[in-house]
mmCIF file of C-alpha atoms in Angstrom:
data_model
loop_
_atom_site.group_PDB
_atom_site.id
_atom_site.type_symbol
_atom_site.label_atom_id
_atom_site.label_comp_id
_atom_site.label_asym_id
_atom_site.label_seq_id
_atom_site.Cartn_x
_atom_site.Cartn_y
_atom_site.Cartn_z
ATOM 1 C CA UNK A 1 116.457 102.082 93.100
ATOM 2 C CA UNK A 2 116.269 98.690 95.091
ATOM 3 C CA UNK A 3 116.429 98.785 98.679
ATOM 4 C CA UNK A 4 115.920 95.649 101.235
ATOM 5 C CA UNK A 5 115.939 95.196 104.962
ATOM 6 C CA UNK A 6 118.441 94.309 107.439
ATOM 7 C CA UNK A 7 118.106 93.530 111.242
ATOM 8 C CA UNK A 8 114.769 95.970 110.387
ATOM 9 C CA UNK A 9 116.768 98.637 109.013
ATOM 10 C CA UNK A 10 116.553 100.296 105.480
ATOM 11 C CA UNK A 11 119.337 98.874 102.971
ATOM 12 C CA UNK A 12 120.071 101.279 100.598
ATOM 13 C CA UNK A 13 123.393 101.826 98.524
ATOM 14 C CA UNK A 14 125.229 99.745 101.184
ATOM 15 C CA UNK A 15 124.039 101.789 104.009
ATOM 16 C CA UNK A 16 121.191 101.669 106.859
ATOM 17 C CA UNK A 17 118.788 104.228 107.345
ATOM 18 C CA UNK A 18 115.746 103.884 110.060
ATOM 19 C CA UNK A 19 113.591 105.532 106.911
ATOM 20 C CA UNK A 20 114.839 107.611 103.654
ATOM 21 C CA UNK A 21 113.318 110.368 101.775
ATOM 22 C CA UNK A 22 113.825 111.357 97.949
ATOM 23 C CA UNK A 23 112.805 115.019 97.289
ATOM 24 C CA UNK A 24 110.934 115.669 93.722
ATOM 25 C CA UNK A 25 113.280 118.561 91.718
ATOM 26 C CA UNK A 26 109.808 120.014 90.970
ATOM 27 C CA UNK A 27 107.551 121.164 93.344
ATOM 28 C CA UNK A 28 103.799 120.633 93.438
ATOM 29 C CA UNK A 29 101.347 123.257 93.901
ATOM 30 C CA UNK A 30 99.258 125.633 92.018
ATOM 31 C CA UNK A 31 97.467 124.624 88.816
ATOM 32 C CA UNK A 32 99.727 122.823 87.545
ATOM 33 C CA UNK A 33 100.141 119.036 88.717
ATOM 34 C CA UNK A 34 104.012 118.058 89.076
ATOM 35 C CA UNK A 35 105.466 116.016 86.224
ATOM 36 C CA UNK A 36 106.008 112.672 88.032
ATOM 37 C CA UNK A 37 109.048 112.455 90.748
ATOM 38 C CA UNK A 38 109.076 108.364 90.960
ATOM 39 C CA UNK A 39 107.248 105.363 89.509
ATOM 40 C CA UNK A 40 106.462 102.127 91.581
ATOM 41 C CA UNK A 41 106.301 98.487 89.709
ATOM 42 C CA UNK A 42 103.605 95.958 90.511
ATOM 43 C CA UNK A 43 101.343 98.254 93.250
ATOM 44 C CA UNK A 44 97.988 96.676 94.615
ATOM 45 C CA UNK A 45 95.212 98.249 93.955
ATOM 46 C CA UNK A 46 91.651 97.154 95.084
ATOM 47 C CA UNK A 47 93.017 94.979 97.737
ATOM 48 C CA UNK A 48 90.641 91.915 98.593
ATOM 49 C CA UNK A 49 87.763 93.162 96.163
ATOM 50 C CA UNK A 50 87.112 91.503 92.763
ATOM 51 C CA UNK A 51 88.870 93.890 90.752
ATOM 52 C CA UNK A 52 92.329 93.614 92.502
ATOM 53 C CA UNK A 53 95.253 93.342 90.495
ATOM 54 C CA UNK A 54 99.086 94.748 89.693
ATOM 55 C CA UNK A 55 99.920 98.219 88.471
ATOM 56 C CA UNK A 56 103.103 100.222 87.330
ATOM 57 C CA UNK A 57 102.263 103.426 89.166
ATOM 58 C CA UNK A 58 103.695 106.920 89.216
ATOM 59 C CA UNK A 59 103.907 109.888 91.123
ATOM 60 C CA UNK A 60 104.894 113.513 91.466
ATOM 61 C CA UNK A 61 105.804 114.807 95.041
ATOM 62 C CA UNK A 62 108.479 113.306 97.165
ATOM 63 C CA UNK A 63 109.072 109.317 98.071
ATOM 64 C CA UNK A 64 109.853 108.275 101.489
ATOM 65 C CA UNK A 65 110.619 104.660 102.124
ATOM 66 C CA UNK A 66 110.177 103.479 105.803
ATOM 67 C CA UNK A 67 109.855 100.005 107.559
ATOM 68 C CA UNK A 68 108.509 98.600 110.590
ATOM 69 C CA UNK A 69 110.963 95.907 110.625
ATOM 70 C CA UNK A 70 109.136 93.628 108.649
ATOM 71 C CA UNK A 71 108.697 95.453 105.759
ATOM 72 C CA UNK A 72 109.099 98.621 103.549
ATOM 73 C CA UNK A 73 106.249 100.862 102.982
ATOM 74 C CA UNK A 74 106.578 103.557 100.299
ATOM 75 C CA UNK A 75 105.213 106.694 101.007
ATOM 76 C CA UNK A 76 104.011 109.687 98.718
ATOM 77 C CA UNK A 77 104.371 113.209 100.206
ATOM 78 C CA UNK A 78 102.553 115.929 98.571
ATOM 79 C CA UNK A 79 99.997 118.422 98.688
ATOM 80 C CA UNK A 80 96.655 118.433 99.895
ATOM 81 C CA UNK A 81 95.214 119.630 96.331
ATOM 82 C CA UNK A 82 97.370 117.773 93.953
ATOM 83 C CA UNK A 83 96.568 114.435 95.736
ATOM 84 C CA UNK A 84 92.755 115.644 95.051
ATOM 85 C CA UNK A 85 93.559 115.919 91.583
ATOM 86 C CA UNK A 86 94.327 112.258 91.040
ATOM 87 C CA UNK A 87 91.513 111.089 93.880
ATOM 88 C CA UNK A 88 89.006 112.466 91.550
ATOM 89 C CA UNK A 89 90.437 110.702 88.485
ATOM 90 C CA UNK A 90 90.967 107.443 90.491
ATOM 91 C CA UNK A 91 87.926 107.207 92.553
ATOM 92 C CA UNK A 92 85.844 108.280 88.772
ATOM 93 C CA UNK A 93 86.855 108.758 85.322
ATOM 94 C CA UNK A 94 88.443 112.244 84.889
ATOM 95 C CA UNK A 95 86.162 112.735 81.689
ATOM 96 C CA UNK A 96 83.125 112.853 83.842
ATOM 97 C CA UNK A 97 80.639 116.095 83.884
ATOM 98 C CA UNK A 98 82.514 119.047 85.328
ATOM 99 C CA UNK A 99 79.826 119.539 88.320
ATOM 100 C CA UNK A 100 80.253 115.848 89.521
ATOM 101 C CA UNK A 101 83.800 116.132 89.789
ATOM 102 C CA UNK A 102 83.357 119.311 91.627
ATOM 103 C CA UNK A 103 81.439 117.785 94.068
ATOM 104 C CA UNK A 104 83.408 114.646 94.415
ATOM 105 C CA UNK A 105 86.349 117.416 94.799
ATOM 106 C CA UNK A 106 84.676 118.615 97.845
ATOM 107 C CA UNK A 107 83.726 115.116 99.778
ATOM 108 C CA UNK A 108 86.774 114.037 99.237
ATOM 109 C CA UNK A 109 88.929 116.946 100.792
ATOM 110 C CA UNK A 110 86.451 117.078 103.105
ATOM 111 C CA UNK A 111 86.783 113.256 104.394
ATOM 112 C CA UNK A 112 90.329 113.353 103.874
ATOM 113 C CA UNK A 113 91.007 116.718 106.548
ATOM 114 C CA UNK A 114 88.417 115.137 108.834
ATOM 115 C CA UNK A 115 90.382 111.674 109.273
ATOM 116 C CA UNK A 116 93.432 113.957 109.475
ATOM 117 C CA UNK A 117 91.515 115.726 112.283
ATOM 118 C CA UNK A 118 91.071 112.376 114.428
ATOM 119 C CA UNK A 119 94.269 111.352 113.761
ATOM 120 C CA UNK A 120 95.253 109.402 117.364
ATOM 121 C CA UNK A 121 91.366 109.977 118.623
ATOM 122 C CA UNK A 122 89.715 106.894 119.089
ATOM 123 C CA UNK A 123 86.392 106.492 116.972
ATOM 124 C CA UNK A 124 85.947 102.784 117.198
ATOM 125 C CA UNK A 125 87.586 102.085 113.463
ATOM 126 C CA UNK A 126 88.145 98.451 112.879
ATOM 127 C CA UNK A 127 86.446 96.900 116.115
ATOM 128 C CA UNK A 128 84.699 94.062 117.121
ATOM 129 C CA UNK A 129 82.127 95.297 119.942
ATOM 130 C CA UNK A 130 80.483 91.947 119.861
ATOM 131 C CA UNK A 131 81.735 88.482 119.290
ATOM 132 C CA UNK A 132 80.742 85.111 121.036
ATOM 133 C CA UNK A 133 79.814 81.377 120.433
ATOM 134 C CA UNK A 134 76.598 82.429 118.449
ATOM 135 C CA UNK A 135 77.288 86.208 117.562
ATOM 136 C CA UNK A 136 79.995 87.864 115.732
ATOM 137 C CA UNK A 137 79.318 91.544 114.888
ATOM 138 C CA UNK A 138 82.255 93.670 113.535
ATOM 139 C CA UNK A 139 82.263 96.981 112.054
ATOM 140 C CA UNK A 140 85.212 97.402 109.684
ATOM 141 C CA UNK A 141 85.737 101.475 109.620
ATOM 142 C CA UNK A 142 88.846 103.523 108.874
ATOM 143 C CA UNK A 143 91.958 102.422 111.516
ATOM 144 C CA UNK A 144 94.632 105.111 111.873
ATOM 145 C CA UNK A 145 97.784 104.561 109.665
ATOM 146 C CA UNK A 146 100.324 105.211 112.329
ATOM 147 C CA UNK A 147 103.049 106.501 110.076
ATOM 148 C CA UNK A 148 101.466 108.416 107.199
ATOM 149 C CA UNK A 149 98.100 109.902 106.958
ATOM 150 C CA UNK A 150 95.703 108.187 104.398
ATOM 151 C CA UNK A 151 96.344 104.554 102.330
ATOM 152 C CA UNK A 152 95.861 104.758 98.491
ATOM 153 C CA UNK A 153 93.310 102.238 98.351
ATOM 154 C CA UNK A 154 89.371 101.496 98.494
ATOM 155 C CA UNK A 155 90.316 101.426 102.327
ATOM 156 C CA UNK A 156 90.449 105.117 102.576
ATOM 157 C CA UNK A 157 89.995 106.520 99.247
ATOM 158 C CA UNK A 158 91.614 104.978 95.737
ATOM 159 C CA UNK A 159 95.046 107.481 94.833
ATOM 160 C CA UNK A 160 96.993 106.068 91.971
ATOM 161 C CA UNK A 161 99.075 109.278 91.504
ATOM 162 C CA UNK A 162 99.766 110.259 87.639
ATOM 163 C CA UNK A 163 98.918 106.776 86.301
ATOM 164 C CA UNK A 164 95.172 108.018 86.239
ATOM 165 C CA UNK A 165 95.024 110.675 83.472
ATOM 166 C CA UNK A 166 94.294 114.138 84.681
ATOM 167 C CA UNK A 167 92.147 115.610 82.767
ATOM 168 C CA UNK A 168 91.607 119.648 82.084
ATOM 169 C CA UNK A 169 88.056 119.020 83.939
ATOM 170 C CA UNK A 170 89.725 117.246 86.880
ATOM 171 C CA UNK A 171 92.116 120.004 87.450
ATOM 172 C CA UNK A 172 89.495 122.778 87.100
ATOM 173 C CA UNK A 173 87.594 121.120 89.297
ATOM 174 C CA UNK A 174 90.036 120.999 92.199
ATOM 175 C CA UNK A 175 91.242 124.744 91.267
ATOM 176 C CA UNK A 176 87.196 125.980 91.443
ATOM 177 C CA UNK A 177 86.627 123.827 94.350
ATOM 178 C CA UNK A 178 89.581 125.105 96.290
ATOM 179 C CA UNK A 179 89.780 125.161 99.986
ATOM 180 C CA UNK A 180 86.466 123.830 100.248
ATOM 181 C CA UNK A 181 84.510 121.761 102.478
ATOM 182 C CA UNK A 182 81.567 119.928 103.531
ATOM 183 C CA UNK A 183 79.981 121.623 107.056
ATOM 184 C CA UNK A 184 77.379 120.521 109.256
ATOM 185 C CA UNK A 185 76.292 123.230 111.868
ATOM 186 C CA UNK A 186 79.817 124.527 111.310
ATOM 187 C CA UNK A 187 81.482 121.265 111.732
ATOM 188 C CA UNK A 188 83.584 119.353 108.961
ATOM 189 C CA UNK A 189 81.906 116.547 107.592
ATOM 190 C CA UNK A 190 83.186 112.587 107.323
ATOM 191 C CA UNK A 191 81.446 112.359 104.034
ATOM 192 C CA UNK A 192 81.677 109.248 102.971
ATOM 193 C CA UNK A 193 80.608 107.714 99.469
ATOM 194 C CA UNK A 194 80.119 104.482 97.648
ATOM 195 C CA UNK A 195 79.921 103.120 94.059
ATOM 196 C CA UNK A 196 76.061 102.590 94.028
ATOM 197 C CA UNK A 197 73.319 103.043 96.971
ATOM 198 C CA UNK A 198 71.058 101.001 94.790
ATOM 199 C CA UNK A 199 67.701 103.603 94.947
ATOM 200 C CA UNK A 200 68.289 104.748 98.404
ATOM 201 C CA UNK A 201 71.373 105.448 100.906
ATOM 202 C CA UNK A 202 71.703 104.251 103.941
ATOM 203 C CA UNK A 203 72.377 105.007 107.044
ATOM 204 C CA UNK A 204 75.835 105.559 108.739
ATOM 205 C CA UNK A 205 75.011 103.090 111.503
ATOM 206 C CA UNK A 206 73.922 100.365 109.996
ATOM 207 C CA UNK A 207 77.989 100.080 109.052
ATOM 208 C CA UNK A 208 79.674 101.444 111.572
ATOM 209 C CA UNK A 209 79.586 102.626 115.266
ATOM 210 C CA UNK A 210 76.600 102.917 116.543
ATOM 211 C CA UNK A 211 75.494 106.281 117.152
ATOM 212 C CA UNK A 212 73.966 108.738 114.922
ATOM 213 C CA UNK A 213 75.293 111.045 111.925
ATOM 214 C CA UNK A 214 72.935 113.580 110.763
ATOM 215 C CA UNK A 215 73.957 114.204 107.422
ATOM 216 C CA UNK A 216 74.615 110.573 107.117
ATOM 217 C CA UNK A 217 70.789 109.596 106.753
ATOM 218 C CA UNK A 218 68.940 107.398 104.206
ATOM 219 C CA UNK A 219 68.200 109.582 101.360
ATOM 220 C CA UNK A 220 65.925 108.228 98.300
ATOM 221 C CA UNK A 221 67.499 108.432 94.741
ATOM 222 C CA UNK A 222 66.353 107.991 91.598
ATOM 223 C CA UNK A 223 69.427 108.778 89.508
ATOM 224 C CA UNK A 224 71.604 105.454 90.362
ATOM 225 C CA UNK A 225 69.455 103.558 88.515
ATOM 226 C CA UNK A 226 69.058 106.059 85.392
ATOM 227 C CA UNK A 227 72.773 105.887 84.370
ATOM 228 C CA UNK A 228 72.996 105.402 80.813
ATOM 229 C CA UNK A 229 75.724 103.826 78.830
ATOM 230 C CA UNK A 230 77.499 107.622 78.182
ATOM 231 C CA UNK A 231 77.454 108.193 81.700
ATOM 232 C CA UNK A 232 78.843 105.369 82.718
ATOM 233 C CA UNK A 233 81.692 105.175 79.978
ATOM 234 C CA UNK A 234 82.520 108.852 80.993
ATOM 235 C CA UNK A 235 82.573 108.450 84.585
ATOM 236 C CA UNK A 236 83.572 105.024 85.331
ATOM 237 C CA UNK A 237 87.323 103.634 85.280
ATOM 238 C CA UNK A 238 88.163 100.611 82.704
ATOM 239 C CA UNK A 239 88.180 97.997 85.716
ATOM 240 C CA UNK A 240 85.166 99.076 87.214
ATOM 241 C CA UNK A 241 82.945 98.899 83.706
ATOM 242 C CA UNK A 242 84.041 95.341 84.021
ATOM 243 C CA UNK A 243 81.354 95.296 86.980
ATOM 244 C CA UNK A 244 78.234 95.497 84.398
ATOM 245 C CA UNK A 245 75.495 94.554 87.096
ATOM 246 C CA UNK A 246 76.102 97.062 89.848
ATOM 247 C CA UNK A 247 72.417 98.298 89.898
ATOM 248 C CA UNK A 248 70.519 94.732 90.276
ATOM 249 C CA UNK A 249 72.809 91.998 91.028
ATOM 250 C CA UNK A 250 72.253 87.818 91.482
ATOM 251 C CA UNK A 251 74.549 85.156 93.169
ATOM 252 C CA UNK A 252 73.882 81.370 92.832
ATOM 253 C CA UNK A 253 75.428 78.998 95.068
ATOM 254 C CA UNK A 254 74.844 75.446 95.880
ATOM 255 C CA UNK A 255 74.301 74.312 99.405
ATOM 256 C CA UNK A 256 77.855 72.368 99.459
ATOM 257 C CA UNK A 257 79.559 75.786 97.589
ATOM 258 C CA UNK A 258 78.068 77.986 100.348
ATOM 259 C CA UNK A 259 78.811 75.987 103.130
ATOM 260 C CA UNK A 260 82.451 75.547 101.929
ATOM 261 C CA UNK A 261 82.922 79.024 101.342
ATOM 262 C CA UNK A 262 81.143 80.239 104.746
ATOM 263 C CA UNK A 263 83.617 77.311 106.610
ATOM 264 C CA UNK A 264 86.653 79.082 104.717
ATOM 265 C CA UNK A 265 85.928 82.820 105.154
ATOM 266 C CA UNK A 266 84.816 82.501 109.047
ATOM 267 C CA UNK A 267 87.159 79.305 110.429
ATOM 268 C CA UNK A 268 83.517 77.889 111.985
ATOM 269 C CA UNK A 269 82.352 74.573 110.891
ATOM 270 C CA UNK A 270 78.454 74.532 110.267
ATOM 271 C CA UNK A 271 77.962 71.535 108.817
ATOM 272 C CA UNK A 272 75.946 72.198 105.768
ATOM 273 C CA UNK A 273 74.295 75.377 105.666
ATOM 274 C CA UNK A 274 70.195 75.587 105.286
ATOM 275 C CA UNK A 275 69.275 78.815 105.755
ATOM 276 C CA UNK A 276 70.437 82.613 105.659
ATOM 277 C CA UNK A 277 67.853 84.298 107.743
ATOM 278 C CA UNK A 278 68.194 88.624 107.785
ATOM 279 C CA UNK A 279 67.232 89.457 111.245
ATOM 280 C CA UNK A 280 68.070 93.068 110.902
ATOM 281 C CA UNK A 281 68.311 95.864 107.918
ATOM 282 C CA UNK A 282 68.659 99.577 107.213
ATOM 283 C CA UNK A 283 66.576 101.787 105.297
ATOM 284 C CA UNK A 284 68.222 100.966 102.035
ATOM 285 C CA UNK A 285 67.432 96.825 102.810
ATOM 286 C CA UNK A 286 71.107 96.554 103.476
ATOM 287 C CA UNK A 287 71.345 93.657 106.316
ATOM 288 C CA UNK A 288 73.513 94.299 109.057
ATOM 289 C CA UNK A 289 72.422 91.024 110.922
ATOM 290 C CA UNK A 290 72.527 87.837 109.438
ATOM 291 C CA UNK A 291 72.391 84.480 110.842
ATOM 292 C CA UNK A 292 73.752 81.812 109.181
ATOM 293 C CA UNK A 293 71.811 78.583 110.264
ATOM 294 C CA UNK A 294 73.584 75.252 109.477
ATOM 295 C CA UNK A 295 72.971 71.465 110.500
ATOM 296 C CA UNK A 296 75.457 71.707 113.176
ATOM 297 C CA UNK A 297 75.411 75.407 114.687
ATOM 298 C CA UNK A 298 73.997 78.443 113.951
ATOM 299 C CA UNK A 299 75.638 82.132 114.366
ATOM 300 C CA UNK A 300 74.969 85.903 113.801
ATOM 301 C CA UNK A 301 77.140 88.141 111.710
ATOM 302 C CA UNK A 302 77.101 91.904 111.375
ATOM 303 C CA UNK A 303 77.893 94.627 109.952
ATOM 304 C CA UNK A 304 77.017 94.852 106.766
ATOM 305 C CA UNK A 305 80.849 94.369 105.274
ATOM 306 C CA UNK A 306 81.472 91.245 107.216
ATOM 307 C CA UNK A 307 77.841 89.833 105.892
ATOM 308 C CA UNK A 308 79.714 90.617 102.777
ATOM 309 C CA UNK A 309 82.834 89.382 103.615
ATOM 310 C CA UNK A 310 82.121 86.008 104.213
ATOM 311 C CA UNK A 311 79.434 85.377 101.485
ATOM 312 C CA UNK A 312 82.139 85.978 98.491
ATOM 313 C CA UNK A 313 85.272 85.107 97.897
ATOM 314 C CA UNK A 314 86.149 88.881 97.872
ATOM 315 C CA UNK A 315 83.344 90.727 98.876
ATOM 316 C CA UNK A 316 79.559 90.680 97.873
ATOM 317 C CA UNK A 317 78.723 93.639 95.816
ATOM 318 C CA UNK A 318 76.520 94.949 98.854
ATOM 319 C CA UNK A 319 74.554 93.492 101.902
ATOM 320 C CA UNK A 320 71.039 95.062 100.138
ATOM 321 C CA UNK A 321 69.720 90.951 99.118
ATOM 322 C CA UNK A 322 66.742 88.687 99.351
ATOM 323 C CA UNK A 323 67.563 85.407 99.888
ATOM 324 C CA UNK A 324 65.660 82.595 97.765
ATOM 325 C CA UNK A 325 65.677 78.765 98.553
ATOM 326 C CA UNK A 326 66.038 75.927 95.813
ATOM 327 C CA UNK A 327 64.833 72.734 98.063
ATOM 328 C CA UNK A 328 64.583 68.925 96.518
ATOM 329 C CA UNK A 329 61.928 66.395 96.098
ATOM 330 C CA UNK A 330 62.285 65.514 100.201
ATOM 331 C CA UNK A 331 62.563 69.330 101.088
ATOM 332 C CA UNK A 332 66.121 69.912 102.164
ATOM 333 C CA UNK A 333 67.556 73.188 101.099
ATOM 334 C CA UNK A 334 70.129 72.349 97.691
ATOM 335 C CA UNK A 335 70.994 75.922 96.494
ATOM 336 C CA UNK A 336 70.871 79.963 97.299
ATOM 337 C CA UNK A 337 69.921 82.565 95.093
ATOM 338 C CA UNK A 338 70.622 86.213 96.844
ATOM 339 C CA UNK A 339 68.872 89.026 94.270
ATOM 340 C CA UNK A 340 70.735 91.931 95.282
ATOM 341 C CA UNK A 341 70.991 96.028 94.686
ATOM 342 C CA UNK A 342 73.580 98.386 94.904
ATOM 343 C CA UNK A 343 77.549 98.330 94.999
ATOM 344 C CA UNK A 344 79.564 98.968 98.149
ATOM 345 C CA UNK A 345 77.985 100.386 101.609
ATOM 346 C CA UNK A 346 75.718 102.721 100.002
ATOM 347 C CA UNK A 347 76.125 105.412 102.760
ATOM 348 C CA UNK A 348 76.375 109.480 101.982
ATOM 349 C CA UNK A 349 77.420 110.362 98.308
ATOM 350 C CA UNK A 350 76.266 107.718 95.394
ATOM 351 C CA UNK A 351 78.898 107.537 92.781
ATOM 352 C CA UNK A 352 76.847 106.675 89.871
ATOM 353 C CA UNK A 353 73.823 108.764 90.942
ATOM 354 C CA UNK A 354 76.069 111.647 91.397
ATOM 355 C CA UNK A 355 77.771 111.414 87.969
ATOM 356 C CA UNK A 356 73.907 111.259 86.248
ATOM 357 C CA UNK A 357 72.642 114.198 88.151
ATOM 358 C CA UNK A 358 76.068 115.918 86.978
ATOM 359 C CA UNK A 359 74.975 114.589 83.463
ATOM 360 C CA UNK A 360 71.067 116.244 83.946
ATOM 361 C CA UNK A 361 73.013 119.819 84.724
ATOM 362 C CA UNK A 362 72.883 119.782 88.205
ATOM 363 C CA UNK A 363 75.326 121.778 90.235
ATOM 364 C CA UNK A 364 77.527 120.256 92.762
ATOM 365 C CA UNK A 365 76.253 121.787 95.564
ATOM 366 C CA UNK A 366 72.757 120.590 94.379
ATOM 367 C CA UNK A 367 74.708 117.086 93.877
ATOM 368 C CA UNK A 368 76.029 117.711 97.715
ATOM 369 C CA UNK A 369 72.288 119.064 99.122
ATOM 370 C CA UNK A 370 70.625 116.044 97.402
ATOM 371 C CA UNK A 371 73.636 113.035 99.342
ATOM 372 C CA UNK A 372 73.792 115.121 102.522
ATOM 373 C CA UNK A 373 71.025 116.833 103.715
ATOM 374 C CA UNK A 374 71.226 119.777 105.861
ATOM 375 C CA UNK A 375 75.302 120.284 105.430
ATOM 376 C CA UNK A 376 76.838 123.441 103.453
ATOM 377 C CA UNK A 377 79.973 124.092 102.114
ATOM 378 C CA UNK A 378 82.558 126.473 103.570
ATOM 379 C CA UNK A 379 86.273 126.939 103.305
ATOM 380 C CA UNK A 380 89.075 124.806 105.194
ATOM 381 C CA UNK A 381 91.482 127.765 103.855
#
């Protein structure tokens, strides 16, 4: 179908229409995930990281097209445990252990009904609580999607409907997990996750709000770094093996690269840049204040995704780096080395350390115990 917009209304087989809906002939539920219902050309996926790029996507459930004037948003409705089905395979590789993606079955229905939960609540997402001449500190958490409930990207959790292949294990593990949740003291858990904590998690403040989450805490772990090449080619999707150094990372720049790239991804002349000075950093050695020193001004930047934001063209792997100095002959600072761990915010569930402790035989709520200490699981419904 092709549909456009006119004076912000819906074009569609020489009608208007404020939004449409097409309803899949087959209806989702049960064990068995709908045959697809629609495909999409050319969807975004990873949006602004290094591994975004253009896929032919489909899905089962229903398509509803609506606009805000500017533009038309597809939207996929369907059921809470068929979207799981294709989380699990899109987040991970659906040929992981069975125990991992039982656990990542869990976190992921559990952050999913929690954001669902605050729906119109105000929990800071997205705000800058401090921003001046000489300090800029943003945290960039979930916003609300006005219209629909959750995006299908990195921004709340990756859904790429049937293009993902969904695997016996990824069903099974949905089907065992069913209904279940993550609880702390009887309360639903945000649990959030990341690619690779790097040796130990962090801490939910140091990238968000601050104020304290108690199943959110820096917890040390071993298994991150012991993921060997089966794990990773059973767990990991094609585009993220094409991220080899996720555990222990470098980045070179010149002085004149970094000072360019710090000018372009902020809008603040420095002049040239001489130092990168951590002033503060979690338990995991993620920074969440930098200053940037340069000839002409200096500034502070936090969180930790906005340190990462504006050191890469995309976004650094994590905020977890030392910084080393290359000076010349007269001692000026000519070049930056950052030595770096881990991949993505490192906060709650590790991805990688997860799918080697599923490897070891560990059972997902040993997997769940080990990323969120003092939480249970319990049933939604």
């Amino acid at each position: 179908l092709s549909a456009g917009l006119v004076d912000g209304r819906i074009l569609f087989d020489g009608r208007l229409y404020d939004e449409l809906e097409f309803a899949s002939e087959t209806p989702c539920g049960g064990d068995v995930f709908a045959p697809a219902a629609f495909t999409l050309e050319d969807v975004k996926i990873g949006i602004g990281f290094h591994w975004e790029r253009l896929r032919r996507q489909s899905f089962a459930g229903s398509l509803k097209i609506i606009t805000d004037g500017t533009v038309l948003t597809a939207v996929n409705v369907i059921g809470v445990e068929d979207y799981l089905r294709s989380v699990i395979s899109s987040e991970m590789k659906a040929t992981a252990s069975l125990e991992f993606l039982k656990a990542h079955a869990v976190i992921s229905r559990s952050w999913l009904l929690k954001q669902i939960s605050l729906k119109g609540k105000d929990n800071g997402g997205g705000r800058s609580f401090t921003e001046t001449d000489d300090c800029i500190i943003r945290w960039q958490d979930r916003d609300d999607h006005s219209r629909f409930d959750v995006c299908a990207d990195d921004h709340c959790q990756r859904y790429q409907g049937l293009t993902r292949v969904i695997s016996e294990a990824a069903r099974k593990a949905v089907s065992d997990t069913c209904g279940q949740v993550l609880l702390y003291e009887g309360r639903l858990c945000d649990a959030r996750f990341s690619k690779c904590c790097g040796g130990m998690t962090e801490q939910f403040e140091t990238c968000w709000q601050d104020r304290h989450v108690p199943y959110l805490v820096p917890v040390s772990d071993p298994f991150c770094g012991q993921a060997d090449a089966d794990t990773l080619r059973s767990s990991l999707n094609g585009y993220d093996l094409e991220t080899p150094d996720w555990y222990r990372w470098t980045r070179h720049y010149s002085a004149e690269e970094l000072s360019e790239l710090i000018a372009r991804k902020t809008g603040i002349g420095f002049g040239t840049v001489i130092g990168l000075k951590p002033l503060k950093r979690g338990p995991s050695g993620r920074i969440f204040e930098l200053e940037v020193q340069g000839t002409e001004r200096s500034v502070i930047f936090g969180k930790e995704l906005e340190i990462r934001r504006i050191l890469s063209d995309t976004h650094l792997l994590s905020s977890a780096f030392e910084v080393e100095c290359e000076h010349d002959a007269d001692g000026n600072v000519v070049a930056f080395t950052l030595h770096g761990s881990g991949w993505g915010h490192g906060v709650g569930l590790c991805q990688i350390g997860a799918a080697r402790m599923g490897s070891l035989g560990y059972t997902y709520r040993e997997i769940l115990e080990h990323y969120y200490p003092g939480t249970e699981t319990g049933k939604a419904y």
